[in-house]
Coordinates of C-alpha atoms in Angstrom, one line a residue:
Chain Y
M1457 CA 0.0 0.0 0.0
T1458 CA 1.5 3.4 -0.9
K1459 CA 1.9 6.1 1.6
R1460 CA -0.8 8.2 -0.2
S1461 CA -3.3 5.4 -0.3
R1462 CA -2.7 4.6 3.3
L1463 CA -3.2 8.2 4.3
R1464 CA -6.2 8.5 2.2
R1465 CA -7.8 5.5 3.7
S1466 CA -7.2 6.8 7.2
L1467 CA -8.0 10.4 6.7
A1468 CA -11.1 9.7 4.8
L1469 CA -12.8 7.9 7.6
T1470 CA -12.2 10.7 10.0
L1471 CA -13.9 13.2 7.8
A1472 CA -16.9 11.1 7.1
A1473 CA -18.9 12.0 10.1
A1474 CA -22.1 12.0 8.1
A1475 CA -23.5 14.2 10.8
L1476 CA -24.2 17.8 10.5
A1477 CA -21.9 20.5 11.7
A1478 CA -19.6 19.8 14.6
L1479 CA -22.2 18.2 16.8
T1480 CA -20.3 19.1 19.9
G1481 CA -21.7 22.5 20.6
A1482 CA -18.4 24.1 19.7
C1483 CA -18.4 27.3 17.6
D1484 CA -15.9 29.6 16.0
S1485 CA -16.5 32.7 17.9
Q1486 CA -13.8 34.6 19.7
A1487 CA -12.5 33.2 23.0
R1488 CA -14.1 34.8 26.1
P1489 CA -13.1 34.9 29.7
A1490 CA -14.0 31.6 31.4
G1491 CA -14.9 33.5 34.5
S1492 CA -18.5 33.9 33.3
E1493 CA -19.2 30.4 34.6
S1494 CA -19.2 31.8 38.1
T1495 CA -22.0 34.2 37.3
G1496 CA -24.2 31.4 36.0
E1497 CA -23.8 32.3 32.3
Q1498 CA -24.8 29.5 29.9
R1499 CA -22.9 29.2 26.6
D1500 CA -21.2 26.7 24.4
L1501 CA -17.4 26.6 24.2
T1502 CA -15.3 27.6 21.1
R1503 CA -13.1 25.0 19.5
A1504 CA -10.1 26.9 20.9
E1505 CA -11.5 26.5 24.4
E1506 CA -12.0 22.8 23.9
V1507 CA -8.4 22.5 22.9
E1508 CA -7.4 24.2 26.1
I1509 CA -9.3 21.7 28.2
D1510 CA -7.9 18.7 26.3
R1511 CA -4.4 20.0 26.7
A1512 CA -4.9 20.6 30.4
E1513 CA -6.3 17.1 30.8
Q1514 CA -3.1 15.7 29.5
V1515 CA -1.1 17.8 31.9
L1516 CA -3.2 16.6 34.8
V1517 CA -3.1 13.0 33.8
K1518 CA 0.7 13.2 33.6
K1519 CA 0.9 14.8 37.1
C1520 CA -1.4 12.1 38.6
M1521 CA 0.6 9.3 37.0
R1522 CA 3.8 10.8 38.2
D1523 CA 2.4 11.1 41.7
K1524 CA 1.7 7.3 41.5
G1525 CA 5.2 6.6 40.3
Y1526 CA 4.5 6.1 36.6
P1527 CA 5.8 7.9 33.5
Y1528 CA 3.2 9.4 31.2
W1529 CA 3.7 11.2 27.9
P1530 CA 0.8 13.6 26.9
V1531 CA -0.9 12.4 23.8
R1532 CA -1.4 14.7 20.8
V1533 CA -4.3 17.1 21.1
A1534 CA -6.0 18.2 17.8
G1535 CA -5.8 21.9 17.3
V1536 CA -8.6 24.2 16.1
D1537 CA -8.0 23.8 12.4
E1538 CA -7.9 20.1 12.7
R1539 CA -11.2 20.0 14.5
K1540 CA -12.8 21.8 11.6
S1541 CA -12.1 18.7 9.5
D1542 CA -15.1 17.1 11.1
R1543 CA -17.6 19.6 9.7
Y1544 CA -20.5 18.4 7.6
V1545 CA -19.5 21.0 5.0
N1546 CA -16.6 23.4 4.8
D1547 CA -17.5 26.9 3.8
D1548 CA -14.1 28.5 4.7
V1549 CA -12.2 29.0 1.4
A1550 CA -8.9 29.9 3.2
W1551 CA -9.1 26.7 5.2
A1552 CA -9.7 24.7 2.0
R1553 CA -6.7 26.3 0.3
E1554 CA -4.5 25.5 3.2
Y1555 CA -5.7 22.0 4.1
G1556 CA -7.7 20.7 1.2
L1557 CA -9.8 17.8 2.6
G1558 CA -7.6 17.7 5.7
R1559 CA -5.1 15.0 4.7
S1560 CA -2.2 16.4 6.7
F1561 CA -4.1 16.1 10.0
E1562 CA -4.8 12.5 9.6
D1563 CA -1.2 11.9 8.7
A1564 CA -0.1 13.4 12.0
A1565 CA -2.8 11.6 14.0
E1566 CA -1.9 8.2 12.5
K1567 CA 1.8 8.8 13.2
E1568 CA 1.0 9.6 16.8
R1569 CA -1.2 6.5 17.1
R1570 CA 1.5 4.2 15.6
E1571 CA 4.6 5.7 17.1
G1572 CA 3.6 7.6 20.2
R1573 CA 5.9 7.4 23.2
I1574 CA 3.2 6.0 25.6
A1575 CA 2.2 3.3 23.2
R1576 CA 5.8 2.1 22.8
Y1577 CA 6.4 2.3 26.6
H1578 CA 3.3 0.3 27.4
E1579 CA 3.9 -2.3 24.8
A1580 CA 7.4 -3.0 26.2
L1581 CA 6.1 -3.5 29.8
P1582 CA 5.9 -7.1 31.2
K1583 CA 2.3 -8.2 31.6
K1584 CA 2.3 -7.7 35.4
E1585 CA 3.5 -4.1 35.2
R1586 CA 1.0 -3.4 32.4
I1587 CA -1.7 -4.3 34.9
S1588 CA -0.4 -1.9 37.5
Y1589 CA 0.0 0.8 34.9
S1590 CA -3.5 0.3 33.5
L1591 CA -5.1 0.4 37.0
A1592 CA -3.3 3.6 37.8
L1593 CA -4.4 5.3 34.5
I1594 CA -7.8 3.9 33.7
G1595 CA -9.1 2.4 37.0
S1596 CA -10.9 -0.9 37.5
L1597 CA -14.1 -2.4 36.1
D1598 CA -15.0 -3.5 39.6
D1599 CA -16.0 0.0 40.5
M1600 CA -18.1 1.6 37.9
I1601 CA -20.4 4.6 37.5
S1602 CA -23.6 3.9 35.5
V1603 CA -25.8 6.4 33.6
R1604 CA -29.1 5.5 32.0
T1605 CA -29.6 7.4 28.7
P1606 CA -32.8 8.8 27.2
S1607 CA -32.6 6.1 24.5
G1608 CA -32.6 3.4 27.1
G1609 CA -29.0 2.4 27.0
T1610 CA -26.6 2.4 30.0
F1611 CA -23.2 3.9 30.0
E1612 CA -20.6 2.6 32.5
T1613 CA -17.2 4.0 33.3
P1614 CA -14.7 3.5 36.0
R1615 CA -14.9 5.6 39.2
T1616 CA -11.1 5.7 39.8
G1617 CA -7.9 6.2 37.8
C1618 CA -5.9 9.2 36.6
L1619 CA -8.2 9.9 33.7
V1620 CA -11.0 10.2 36.3
D1621 CA -8.8 12.2 38.6
A1622 CA -8.1 14.7 35.8
S1623 CA -11.8 14.9 34.9
T1624 CA -12.7 15.6 38.6
Q1625 CA -10.1 18.4 38.7
L1626 CA -11.4 20.0 35.5
Y1627 CA -15.2 19.5 35.8
G1628 CA -15.5 19.5 39.6
D1629 CA -17.7 16.3 39.9
H1630 CA -16.8 13.4 37.6
E1631 CA -20.0 11.5 38.1
R1632 CA -22.2 14.5 37.5
W1633 CA -20.1 15.4 34.4
F1634 CA -20.3 11.9 33.0
H1635 CA -24.1 11.9 33.4
A1636 CA -24.5 15.3 31.8
N1637 CA -22.0 14.6 28.9
K1638 CA -23.5 11.3 28.0
T1639 CA -27.1 12.6 28.2
V1640 CA -26.3 15.6 26.0
T1641 CA -24.4 13.7 23.3
S1642 CA -27.0 10.9 23.3
V1643 CA -29.5 13.2 21.5
T1644 CA -27.2 13.4 18.4
P1645 CA -28.8 10.4 16.6
V1646 CA -32.2 11.7 17.4
Y1647 CA -31.9 15.1 15.8
V1648 CA -29.5 14.6 12.9
P1649 CA -32.0 12.5 10.8
K1650 CA -34.6 15.3 11.3
I1651 CA -32.1 17.9 9.9
Q1652 CA -31.3 15.7 7.0
R1653 CA -35.1 15.6 6.1
D1654 CA -35.6 19.3 6.7
R1655 CA -36.5 21.1 3.4
R1656 CA -34.5 24.1 4.4
L1657 CA -31.4 21.9 4.1
T1658 CA -32.5 19.8 1.1
N1659 CA -33.4 23.0 -0.8
V1660 CA -30.0 24.7 -0.2
L1661 CA -28.3 21.4 -1.0
K1662 CA -29.8 21.5 -4.5
T1663 CA -28.5 25.0 -5.0
W1664 CA -25.0 24.0 -3.7
S1665 CA -25.0 21.0 -6.0
R1666 CA -25.8 23.2 -9.0
C1667 CA -23.0 25.6 -8.0
M1668 CA -20.6 22.6 -7.8
S1669 CA -21.7 21.5 -11.3
E1670 CA -20.7 24.9 -12.6
S1671 CA -17.2 24.3 -11.2
G1672 CA -17.1 20.9 -12.9
Y1673 CA -18.0 18.6 -10.1
D1674 CA -21.1 16.4 -9.9
Y1675 CA -22.1 15.9 -6.3
A1676 CA -25.5 15.9 -4.6
D1677 CA -24.1 16.8 -1.2
P1678 CA -20.8 17.2 0.7
D1679 CA -21.0 13.5 1.8
G1680 CA -21.1 12.6 -1.8
L1681 CA -18.1 14.7 -2.5
R1682 CA -16.1 12.9 0.2
A1683 CA -17.4 9.5 -0.8
G1684 CA -16.1 10.3 -4.3
R1685 CA -12.7 11.2 -3.2
D1686 CA -11.0 7.9 -4.1
S1687 CA -12.4 8.1 -7.6
L1688 CA -11.3 11.7 -7.9
T1689 CA -7.7 10.9 -7.2
K1690 CA -7.4 7.4 -8.7
G1691 CA -4.2 6.9 -10.6
M1692 CA -2.7 10.2 -9.5
S1693 CA 0.7 10.8 -7.9
D1694 CA 0.7 12.1 -4.3
G1695 CA 1.2 15.7 -5.5
E1696 CA -1.5 15.5 -8.1
A1697 CA -3.9 14.0 -5.6
E1698 CA -3.3 16.7 -3.1
D1699 CA -3.7 19.4 -5.7
A1700 CA -7.0 17.8 -6.8
E1701 CA -8.3 17.6 -3.3
V1702 CA -7.5 21.3 -2.6
K1703 CA -9.2 22.2 -5.9
V1704 CA -12.4 20.3 -5.0
A1705 CA -12.3 21.6 -1.4
V1706 CA -12.0 25.2 -2.6
A1707 CA -15.0 24.6 -4.9
E1708 CA -17.0 23.1 -2.0
A1709 CA -16.2 26.0 0.3
G1710 CA -16.9 28.6 -2.3
C1711 CA -20.2 27.1 -3.2
A1712 CA -21.1 26.5 0.5
A1713 CA -20.3 30.2 1.3
R1714 CA -22.2 31.5 -1.7
T1715 CA -25.3 29.4 -1.3
G1716 CA -25.4 29.6 2.5
L1717 CA -25.2 25.8 3.0
G1718 CA -22.7 26.2 5.9
T1719 CA -24.7 28.8 7.7
T1720 CA -28.0 26.9 7.1
A1721 CA -26.6 23.6 8.4
R1722 CA -25.2 25.2 11.5
A1723 CA -28.4 27.1 12.2
L1724 CA -30.5 24.0 11.8
E1725 CA -28.2 22.1 14.1
R1726 CA -28.5 24.7 16.8
E1727 CA -32.3 24.7 16.4
Y1728 CA -32.8 21.0 16.4
R1729 CA -30.3 20.3 19.1
A1730 CA -31.8 22.9 21.4
K1731 CA -35.2 21.4 20.8
E1732 CA -34.1 17.9 21.7
L1733 CA -32.3 19.1 24.8
R1734 CA -35.4 20.8 26.2
D1735 CA -36.3 17.4 27.7
H1736 CA -33.0 17.2 29.4
S1737 CA -32.6 20.8 30.6
T1738 CA -31.0 19.9 33.9
E1739 CA -28.3 17.8 32.2
Y1740 CA -27.7 20.5 29.5
R1741 CA -27.4 23.2 32.1
D1742 CA -24.9 21.1 34.0
Y1743 CA -23.1 20.3 30.7
R1744 CA -22.5 23.9 29.8
R1745 CA -21.8 25.1 33.3
M1746 CA -19.3 22.3 34.0
R1747 CA -17.5 22.9 30.6
L1748 CA -17.1 26.6 31.6
H1749 CA -15.8 25.4 35.0
A1750 CA -13.4 23.1 33.2
L1751 CA -12.1 26.0 31.0
S1752 CA -11.3 28.0 34.1
E1753 CA -9.5 25.1 35.6
A1754 CA -7.7 24.4 32.4
R1755 CA -6.4 27.9 32.2
R1756 CA -5.2 27.7 35.8
T1757 CA -3.5 24.4 35.0
L1758 CA -1.8 25.6 31.8
T1759 CA -0.4 28.9 33.3
Chain N
M721 CA -6.9 -16.7 10.3
R722 CA -7.5 -13.1 9.7
K723 CA -4.7 -10.9 8.4
I724 CA -3.5 -7.9 10.3
P725 CA -2.4 -5.0 8.1
A726 CA 1.4 -4.7 8.2
I727 CA 1.1 -1.0 8.0
V728 CA 0.1 -0.8 11.7
T729 CA 2.8 -1.8 14.1
T730 CA 2.1 -3.6 17.3
L731 CA 3.3 -0.5 19.0
A732 CA 0.3 1.5 17.7
M733 CA -2.3 0.9 20.2
A734 CA -1.0 -0.9 23.2
G735 CA -4.2 -1.5 25.2
L736 CA -4.6 -0.9 28.9
W737 CA -8.0 -2.2 29.7
A738 CA -7.3 -5.9 29.3
A739 CA -4.4 -5.7 31.6
A740 CA -6.4 -3.7 34.1
L741 CA -9.1 -6.2 34.6
P742 CA -9.2 -9.2 36.9
T743 CA -9.2 -12.5 35.1
G744 CA -11.8 -15.1 35.8
S745 CA -12.9 -18.2 34.0
A746 CA -16.6 -17.6 35.0
Q747 CA -16.6 -14.5 32.7
A748 CA -14.8 -16.2 29.8
A749 CA -17.7 -16.1 27.4
T750 CA -18.8 -12.5 28.2
C751 CA -17.5 -9.2 26.9
A752 CA -16.2 -8.4 30.4
G753 CA -14.4 -11.7 30.6
L754 CA -12.9 -11.4 27.2
H755 CA -12.0 -7.8 27.9
S756 CA -9.8 -9.0 30.7
S757 CA -8.2 -11.8 28.8
L758 CA -7.7 -10.8 25.1
P759 CA -4.6 -9.3 23.7
T760 CA -4.5 -5.5 23.9
Q761 CA -4.1 -3.2 20.9
Y762 CA -7.2 -4.5 19.0
V763 CA -10.8 -3.7 18.3
Y764 CA -12.9 -6.9 18.4
A765 CA -16.4 -7.6 17.1
Y766 CA -18.9 -10.5 17.7
D767 CA -21.9 -11.8 16.0
A768 CA -23.7 -12.5 19.3
M769 CA -24.8 -10.3 22.1
N770 CA -22.3 -10.1 25.0
C771 CA -19.5 -11.3 22.9
D772 CA -20.9 -14.8 23.2
S773 CA -19.8 -16.2 19.8
A774 CA -16.7 -16.7 17.8
E775 CA -15.0 -13.4 16.8
L776 CA -16.1 -11.8 13.6
G777 CA -12.6 -10.3 13.6
R778 CA -10.1 -8.2 15.3
A779 CA -8.0 -5.2 14.0
V780 CA -5.1 -3.1 15.1
G781 CA -5.6 -0.8 12.1
N782 CA -8.5 0.9 10.3
D783 CA -10.8 -1.1 7.9
Q784 CA -12.9 0.9 5.5
N785 CA -15.0 -2.1 4.4
W786 CA -15.8 -5.1 6.6
G787 CA -17.4 -6.8 3.6
D788 CA -14.6 -6.9 1.1
S789 CA -11.5 -9.1 0.9
G790 CA -9.1 -6.4 2.4
G791 CA -8.4 -5.4 5.9
S792 CA -9.0 -7.3 9.1
F793 CA -12.7 -7.7 8.8
Q794 CA -13.8 -9.5 5.6
G795 CA -16.6 -11.1 3.6
G796 CA -19.6 -11.8 5.8
D797 CA -18.4 -9.6 8.7
T798 CA -20.3 -6.6 7.5
N799 CA -23.7 -5.9 9.0
K800 CA -23.2 -8.6 11.6
A801 CA -21.7 -7.2 14.8
S802 CA -23.9 -7.2 17.9
S803 CA -21.2 -6.6 20.5
V804 CA -17.7 -5.0 20.3
I805 CA -14.6 -4.5 22.4
N806 CA -12.1 -1.7 22.3
L807 CA -8.7 -2.6 23.7
G808 CA -6.7 0.3 22.3
L809 CA -4.7 2.7 24.3
T810 CA -5.1 6.3 23.3
S811 CA -7.8 6.0 20.7
Q812 CA -11.5 5.6 20.5
V813 CA -13.1 3.4 17.8
K814 CA -15.4 5.0 15.4
F815 CA -17.8 2.5 13.7
Y816 CA -19.6 3.4 10.5
N817 CA -22.8 2.3 8.9
G818 CA -21.4 2.7 5.5
T819 CA -18.2 1.8 3.7
G820 CA -15.5 3.5 1.6
A821 CA -13.1 6.3 2.1
F822 CA -15.9 8.6 3.4
P823 CA -18.8 6.4 4.3
N824 CA -22.3 7.8 4.4
G825 CA -24.8 6.6 6.9
G826 CA -23.5 7.9 10.2
Y827 CA -21.2 6.7 12.9
I828 CA -21.0 5.8 16.6
C829 CA -17.9 5.7 18.8
L830 CA -16.8 3.3 21.5
S831 CA -14.6 4.8 24.2
R832 CA -11.4 3.1 25.2
V833 CA -12.3 3.8 28.8
E834 CA -15.8 2.3 28.6
G835 CA -14.2 -0.7 26.8
F836 CA -17.0 -2.8 25.4
V837 CA -20.6 -2.9 24.4
R838 CA -22.6 -6.0 25.2
D839 CA -25.7 -5.1 23.2
L840 CA -25.6 -2.8 20.2
S841 CA -29.4 -3.0 19.7
D842 CA -30.0 0.1 21.9
D843 CA -27.3 2.2 20.1
F844 CA -27.9 4.3 17.0
F845 CA -25.8 5.8 14.3
T846 CA -25.8 9.6 14.0
S847 CA -28.0 9.2 11.0
G848 CA -30.7 7.3 13.0
P849 CA -30.5 3.5 12.2
T850 CA -29.7 0.9 14.8
V851 CA -26.1 -0.1 15.1
N852 CA -26.9 -3.7 15.7
N853 CA -26.0 -5.8 12.6
A854 CA -25.2 -2.7 10.7
I855 CA -21.5 -1.9 11.2
S856 CA -19.6 -1.9 7.9
S857 CA -16.3 -0.1 8.7
H858 CA -14.3 1.4 11.5
Q859 CA -11.5 3.8 12.3
W860 CA -9.4 4.7 15.4
V861 CA -9.9 8.4 16.3
A862 CA -9.4 10.9 19.1
S863 CA -12.4 11.6 21.3
S864 CA -12.7 15.1 19.8
A865 CA -13.9 13.4 16.6
C866 CA -16.9 11.8 18.4
S867 CA -20.3 13.2 19.4
N868 CA -22.2 10.0 19.6
W869 CA -21.2 7.2 21.9
A870 CA -22.2 3.5 22.2
T871 CA -23.7 2.5 25.5

């Protein structure tokens, strides 16, 4: 398998969320002080703020493991531009020119996964020491927290371990955070199909598709564009494939910006998500409040 | 015997969960029992609920089509899984309803911390359909790439 085809295979799957927008509540607005959490303000976090929390989590896990006598190497945290790779549609032409369909991000993630320091360390440990290391980091299945979701399933997660310790430091109450986070994310498969059927989306998709045709591409929707990526670059050299991907990505972004597909998809996601979360207002309030709390703690940790 | 792609080294996803769990013969035919005894690094899938059947397959790398002759899951493995195990280290597993480089049809993720799903019938892809007997491809990802989790 060539490097390009390997990367393409890996990258492609990351981008194929087949769900609308980021689905995480993150937005692109400017960063704001995290202190608003203490006043009871409710808001979603920006992608940059999510990155701060993820980086702080790695610092806290490392400290916890060190305190228990184990080495730990923070794993790679995706930056803001990389997180944009998961959008349903890209309407940022500058991003498309820079990253195309996002191939370079997947390359970096795969390299970390295959060659990361912690993976190599853990792999080299004798079985007995692996057990101790695992218990310190992840905790034990003998002591679990359970959360019943709106769809009827039950999530279970360990009550101890350095990952839990970091979560507790960031969010204040790990069990409450786990409950809120799992409840809020469990509405995703409930509202996404409704957006996909909404005529406000299907109408703008037709306009976007016409715009793409004028640029020489025949796709019904952004999923179709990504699904056709292999055929688009078949037989090309690495350089040619990357150029072709940037070209189609720029067309996608330009058409999405001109037709309003990106803004429509994001607006519909906000609308439908909020509607579904009305039935889980306590958990959603906790979710947003605790994420702001985590942001404050992350900034304290990272300074 | 299923092939493991050579492109992924055994260093890639050294698992922690398996090593963390107590072993016990009484649990050998359940997801929890297998989770404590199987080799780390892999994602596993089973035809039966609670991992109570022969493996459909296991993979250290990604597989964009569980129904073709390439990758770790092959042939009849597609649209069959009813329970799954994640024994990776730093990655979550993202399962897709569709196949190909950018599969349509939605996804669901299994956290490395939560470790396994005994029954996929109460889990749903982002696009709505049940996950049970409907997984056709998978990829290892960071948690920031997931907004829909298997229970």
